[in-house]
Amino acid sequence: MIVGAGLAAVRTAEALRRGGDTGAITLVGAEPHPPYDRPPLSKQLLRGELAGPAEVALKPAEFYRDNDITLRLGAAATRLDPDAHTVVLADGARIGYDRLVIATGVTPRWLPGCPPLAGVHLLRSVDQAVALRAGVSAARRAVVVGAGFIGCEVTAALRAADVAVTLVDPAPAPLASVVGPTVGALIARLHRDEGVSVRTGVGVGEVTGAGHVESVTLDDGTTVPADLVVVGIGSRPVTDWLAGSGVRIDNGVVCDPVGRTSVPDVWALGDVAAWAYGRTHRRIAHWSNVADQARTVAAVMAGGDPPARATVPYVWSDQYELKLQCLGDPDPGDAVHIAEDRGREFLAYYERDGMLTAVVAAGMATQIRSARKQLTAPTPIAEALGAVTAV
């Protein structure tokens, strides 16, 4: 059984079948929709380029039929009984398993103190994306709270719909926790060039309205009129249903380096899982990480050796006409070298202890492809920057 019906669940089922597993596979999902891809929700679907759930489906219906994969949708898991090897669902069903994979992902955080006003939206599910898109069509002024990937992508989509946007985040710059303040300032510049009022270093004090949102008051006392608010302040792992099961939880399901949990016959992967990386456990909530983890879990569940992991982490974000790409493992404390800056497009190299750690680029696909090889092995920063100058 795979609890969760998103990318991690589908990739795991796919890897099991490719590896020769012929046992019954059941995917349990809380939502009524077949597994779908989330990245398009804040991009193509929100911009109206895709109509709805069917167009973001990860696999056609025949994939599940042809691979003997049962979809049990519309009923979330509510309890795990590892001694009886069963999972209880919200509809009361009790389903047994031989091996269990936890792939329940994350749920977005609500803005503390914000009342449940019409016009205030979260964005994680396809239904939330469709509801937000409907709100955009009638909106004139929006406040986006949180300048992470979701907040920045939603801001770009709103500006494409000619909605005036104020982007708010207590951090010093958009995406500062990921790329640091130097590159974050370049992303802020991009949004300001598109007419966005970027308000960093300030939080939200109050959201007000009579039934429907009307304004947002910031910590500095500024009041921003708004008929649409999008909250993108992060998420938390979906682990409540594991209470009392013995599965160790610490900012996600704690796993060993191949996805095993503290309970026999139970694995976890994806956004919900904190895998061991050296002496630490980390949740890596990136789309590209899931395929590596799924191959590993499928191989280990079958009694084999884990395959080699991808050596260079990768994440991307589409904002306006630009693709923002990040290779490697940047740390906000790394030294940053701006190798190229063309106003909207840029290329940045990250240095730690004299060595290249990451490359972040906007609109420079060729340059970042060239940098991948430099990140597969230890590369002195001077050598990496010298290669850019040579080109």
Coordinates of N, CA and C in Angstrom, one line a residue, residues 146-261:
G146 N 4.2 35.9 1.4 CA 5.2 34.9 1.3 C 5.8 34.9 -0.1
A147 N 7.2 35.2 -0.1 CA 7.9 35.3 -1.4 C 8.8 34.1 -1.6
G148 N 8.2 32.9 -1.4 CA 8.9 31.7 -1.8 C 8.6 31.4 -3.2
F149 N 8.8 30.1 -3.6 CA 8.5 29.7 -4.9 C 7.1 29.9 -5.3
I150 N 6.2 29.4 -4.4 CA 4.7 29.6 -4.7 C 4.3 31.0 -4.8
G151 N 4.8 31.8 -3.9 CA 4.4 33.3 -3.8 C 4.9 34.0 -5.1
C152 N 6.2 33.7 -5.5 CA 6.7 34.4 -6.6 C 6.0 34.0 -7.9
E153 N 5.7 32.7 -8.0 CA 5.0 32.2 -9.3 C 3.6 32.7 -9.3
V154 N 2.9 32.7 -8.2 CA 1.6 33.3 -8.2 C 1.6 34.8 -8.5
T155 N 2.6 35.5 -8.0 CA 2.7 36.9 -8.3 C 2.8 37.1 -9.8
A156 N 3.7 36.3 -10.5 CA 3.9 36.5 -11.9 C 2.6 36.2 -12.7
A157 N 1.8 35.1 -12.2 CA 0.6 34.8 -12.9 C -0.5 35.9 -12.7
L158 N -0.5 36.5 -11.5 CA -1.4 37.6 -11.3 C -1.1 38.8 -12.1
R159 N 0.2 39.1 -12.3 CA 0.5 40.3 -13.1 C 0.2 40.0 -14.6
A160 N 0.3 38.7 -15.0 CA -0.1 38.4 -16.4 C -1.6 38.6 -16.6
A161 N -2.4 38.6 -15.5 CA -3.8 38.9 -15.6 C -4.1 40.3 -15.3
D162 N -3.1 41.2 -15.2 CA -3.2 42.6 -15.0 C -3.8 43.0 -13.7
V163 N -3.5 42.1 -12.7 CA -3.9 42.4 -11.3 C -2.7 43.1 -10.6
A164 N -3.0 44.2 -9.9 CA -1.9 44.9 -9.1 C -1.6 44.1 -7.9
V165 N -0.3 43.9 -7.7 CA 0.2 42.9 -6.7 C 1.1 43.6 -5.7
T166 N 0.9 43.3 -4.4 CA 1.9 43.6 -3.4 C 2.4 42.3 -2.9
L167 N 3.7 42.1 -2.9 CA 4.3 40.8 -2.5 C 5.0 41.1 -1.2
V168 N 4.6 40.4 -0.1 CA 5.1 40.7 1.3 C 5.8 39.5 1.8
D169 N 7.0 39.8 2.5 CA 7.7 38.7 3.2 C 8.6 39.3 4.2
P170 N 8.7 38.7 5.4 CA 9.5 39.2 6.5 C 11.0 39.1 6.1
A171 N 11.4 38.2 5.2 CA 12.8 38.0 4.8 C 13.3 39.2 4.1
P172 N 14.6 39.3 4.0 CA 15.2 40.5 3.3 C 15.0 40.6 1.8
A173 N 14.6 39.4 1.2 CA 14.4 39.4 -0.2 C 13.6 38.2 -0.6
P174 N 13.0 38.1 -1.8 CA 12.3 36.9 -2.2 C 13.2 35.8 -2.3
L175 N 12.8 34.6 -1.9 CA 13.5 33.3 -2.0 C 14.8 33.4 -1.2
A176 N 14.9 34.3 -0.2 CA 16.2 34.5 0.5 C 16.6 33.2 1.2
S177 N 15.7 32.4 1.7 CA 16.0 31.2 2.5 C 16.6 30.1 1.5
V178 N 16.3 30.3 0.2 CA 16.8 29.3 -0.7 C 18.1 29.8 -1.4
V179 N 18.1 31.0 -1.9 CA 19.2 31.5 -2.8 C 20.0 32.6 -2.1
G180 N 19.6 33.0 -0.9 CA 20.3 34.1 -0.2 C 19.9 35.5 -0.6
P181 N 20.3 36.5 0.2 CA 19.8 37.8 -0.1 C 20.3 38.5 -1.4
T182 N 21.5 38.1 -1.8 CA 22.1 38.7 -3.0 C 21.4 38.4 -4.2
V183 N 21.1 37.1 -4.5 CA 20.4 36.7 -5.6 C 18.9 37.0 -5.4
G184 N 18.4 36.9 -4.2 CA 17.1 37.3 -3.9 C 16.8 38.7 -4.3
A185 N 17.7 39.6 -4.2 CA 17.6 41.0 -4.6 C 17.4 41.1 -6.1
L186 N 18.0 40.2 -6.9 CA 17.9 40.2 -8.3 C 16.5 39.7 -8.7
I187 N 15.9 38.8 -7.9 CA 14.6 38.3 -8.1 C 13.6 39.4 -7.8
A188 N 13.8 40.2 -6.7 CA 13.0 41.3 -6.3 C 13.0 42.3 -7.5
R189 N 14.1 42.6 -8.0 CA 14.2 43.5 -9.1 C 13.4 43.1 -10.3
L190 N 13.4 41.8 -10.6 CA 12.6 41.3 -11.7 C 11.1 41.6 -11.5
H191 N 10.6 41.3 -10.3 CA 9.2 41.6 -10.0 C 8.9 43.1 -10.0
R192 N 9.8 43.9 -9.4 CA 9.5 45.3 -9.5 C 9.5 45.8 -10.9
D193 N 10.3 45.3 -11.8 CA 10.3 45.7 -13.2 C 8.9 45.3 -13.8
E194 N 8.2 44.4 -13.3 CA 6.9 44.0 -13.8 C 5.8 44.7 -13.1
G195 N 6.1 45.7 -12.2 CA 5.1 46.5 -11.6 C 4.7 46.1 -10.2
V196 N 5.3 45.1 -9.7 CA 5.0 44.5 -8.4 C 5.5 45.4 -7.3
S197 N 4.7 45.7 -6.2 CA 5.2 46.4 -5.0 C 5.8 45.3 -4.1
V198 N 7.1 45.2 -4.1 CA 7.8 44.2 -3.3 C 8.1 44.8 -1.9
R199 N 7.5 44.2 -0.9 CA 7.6 44.7 0.5 C 8.3 43.6 1.3
T200 N 9.6 43.6 1.4 CA 10.4 42.6 2.2 C 10.8 43.3 3.5
G201 N 11.1 42.4 4.5 CA 11.5 42.8 5.8 C 10.3 43.2 6.6
V202 N 9.1 42.8 6.2 CA 7.9 43.2 7.0 C 6.9 42.1 6.9
G203 N 6.2 41.9 7.9 CA 5.2 40.8 8.0 C 3.7 41.4 7.9
V204 N 2.8 40.5 8.1 CA 1.4 40.8 8.1 C 0.9 40.9 9.5
G205 N 0.2 42.0 9.8 CA -0.4 42.2 11.1 C -1.8 41.8 11.2
E206 N -2.6 42.1 10.2 CA -4.0 41.9 10.2 C -4.6 41.8 8.8
V207 N -5.5 40.9 8.6 CA -6.3 40.8 7.4 C -7.8 41.1 7.7
T208 N -8.4 42.1 7.1 CA -9.7 42.5 7.5 C -10.7 42.5 6.3
G209 N -12.0 42.5 6.6 CA -13.0 42.6 5.6 C -14.3 42.2 6.2
A210 N -15.4 42.6 5.6 CA -16.8 42.2 6.0 C -17.3 41.0 5.2
G211 N -16.9 39.8 5.5 CA -17.2 38.7 4.8 C -16.2 38.4 3.6
H212 N -15.8 39.4 2.9 CA -14.8 39.3 1.9 C -13.6 40.2 2.2
V213 N -12.4 39.7 1.9 CA -11.2 40.4 2.3 C -11.3 41.8 1.6
E214 N -10.8 42.8 2.4 CA -10.8 44.2 1.9 C -9.4 44.8 2.0
S215 N -8.7 44.4 3.0 CA -7.4 45.1 3.2 C -6.4 44.2 4.0
V216 N -5.1 44.5 3.9 CA -4.1 43.8 4.7 C -3.3 44.9 5.4
T217 N -3.1 44.8 6.7 CA -2.3 45.7 7.4 C -1.0 45.1 7.7
L218 N 0.1 45.7 7.4 CA 1.4 45.2 7.6 C 1.9 45.5 9.0
D219 N 3.0 44.9 9.4 CA 3.6 45.1 10.7 C 4.1 46.5 10.9
D220 N 4.4 47.2 9.8 CA 4.9 48.6 10.0 C 3.7 49.6 10.0
G221 N 2.5 49.1 10.0 CA 1.3 50.0 10.1 C 0.7 50.3 8.8
T222 N 1.4 50.0 7.7 CA 0.8 50.3 6.3 C -0.4 49.4 6.1
T223 N -1.4 50.0 5.5 CA -2.6 49.3 5.1 C -2.7 49.2 3.6
V224 N -2.8 48.0 3.1 CA -2.8 47.7 1.6 C -4.2 47.2 1.2
P225 N -4.9 48.0 0.4 CA -6.2 47.5 -0.1 C -6.0 46.2 -0.9
A226 N -7.0 45.3 -0.7 CA -6.9 44.0 -1.5 C -8.2 43.4 -1.6
D227 N -8.6 42.9 -2.8 CA -9.8 42.1 -2.9 C -9.4 40.6 -3.2
L228 N -8.1 40.3 -3.1 CA -7.6 39.0 -3.2 C -6.3 38.8 -2.4
V229 N -6.2 37.8 -1.6 CA -5.0 37.5 -0.8 C -4.6 36.0 -1.1
V230 N -3.4 35.8 -1.4 CA -2.8 34.4 -1.5 C -1.8 34.2 -0.4
V231 N -2.0 33.2 0.4 CA -1.1 32.9 1.5 C -0.1 31.8 1.0
G232 N 1.2 32.1 1.0 CA 2.2 31.1 0.7 C 3.4 31.1 1.6
I233 N 3.1 30.8 2.9 CA 4.1 31.0 4.0 C 4.7 29.6 4.4
G234 N 4.6 28.7 3.5 CA 5.3 27.4 3.8 C 4.2 26.3 4.1
S235 N 4.7 25.2 4.5 CA 3.8 24.0 4.7 C 4.4 23.1 5.8
R236 N 3.6 22.2 6.2 CA 4.0 21.2 7.2 C 3.7 19.8 6.7
P237 N 4.5 18.8 7.1 CA 4.3 17.4 6.7 C 3.0 16.9 7.2
V238 N 2.3 16.1 6.4 CA 1.1 15.4 6.8 C 1.4 14.1 7.5
T239 N 1.5 14.3 8.8 CA 1.9 13.1 9.7 C 0.9 12.9 10.9
D240 N -0.1 13.7 11.0 CA -1.0 13.6 12.1 C -1.6 12.2 12.2
W241 N -1.9 11.5 11.1 CA -2.5 10.2 11.1 C -1.6 9.1 11.6
L242 N -0.3 9.5 11.8 CA 0.7 8.5 12.3 C 0.9 8.5 13.8
A243 N 0.1 9.4 14.5 CA 0.2 9.5 16.0 C 0.0 8.2 16.6
G244 N 0.8 7.8 17.6 CA 0.7 6.6 18.3 C 1.1 5.3 17.5
S245 N 1.6 5.5 16.3 CA 2.0 4.3 15.5 C 3.4 3.8 15.8
G246 N 4.2 4.6 16.5 CA 5.6 4.2 16.7 C 6.5 4.8 15.6
V247 N 5.9 5.3 14.5 CA 6.7 5.9 13.4 C 7.3 7.2 14.0
R248 N 8.7 7.3 13.9 CA 9.3 8.5 14.5 C 9.1 9.7 13.6
I249 N 8.7 10.8 14.2 CA 8.4 12.0 13.5 C 9.2 13.2 14.1
D250 N 9.9 13.9 13.2 CA 10.7 15.1 13.6 C 10.8 15.9 12.3
N251 N 9.9 16.9 12.2 CA 9.8 17.7 11.0 C 9.6 16.7 9.8
G252 N 8.7 15.8 9.9 CA 8.5 14.8 8.8 C 8.8 13.4 9.4
V253 N 8.6 12.4 8.6 CA 8.9 11.0 8.9 C 10.4 10.8 8.8
V254 N 10.9 10.4 10.0 CA 12.4 10.2 10.0 C 12.8 8.9 9.4
C255 N 13.7 8.9 8.4 CA 14.1 7.7 7.7 C 15.6 7.5 7.7
D256 N 16.0 6.3 7.4 CA 17.4 6.0 7.2 C 17.8 6.5 5.7
P257 N 19.0 6.2 5.3 CA 19.4 6.8 3.9 C 18.7 6.1 2.8
V258 N 17.9 5.1 3.0 CA 17.1 4.5 1.9 C 15.6 4.5 2.1
G259 N 15.1 5.3 3.0 CA 13.7 5.5 3.2 C 13.0 4.6 4.2
R260 N 13.8 3.8 4.9 CA 13.1 3.0 6.0 C 12.8 3.8 7.2
T261 N 11.6 3.6 7.8 CA 11.2 4.3 9.0 C 11.6 3.5 10.2

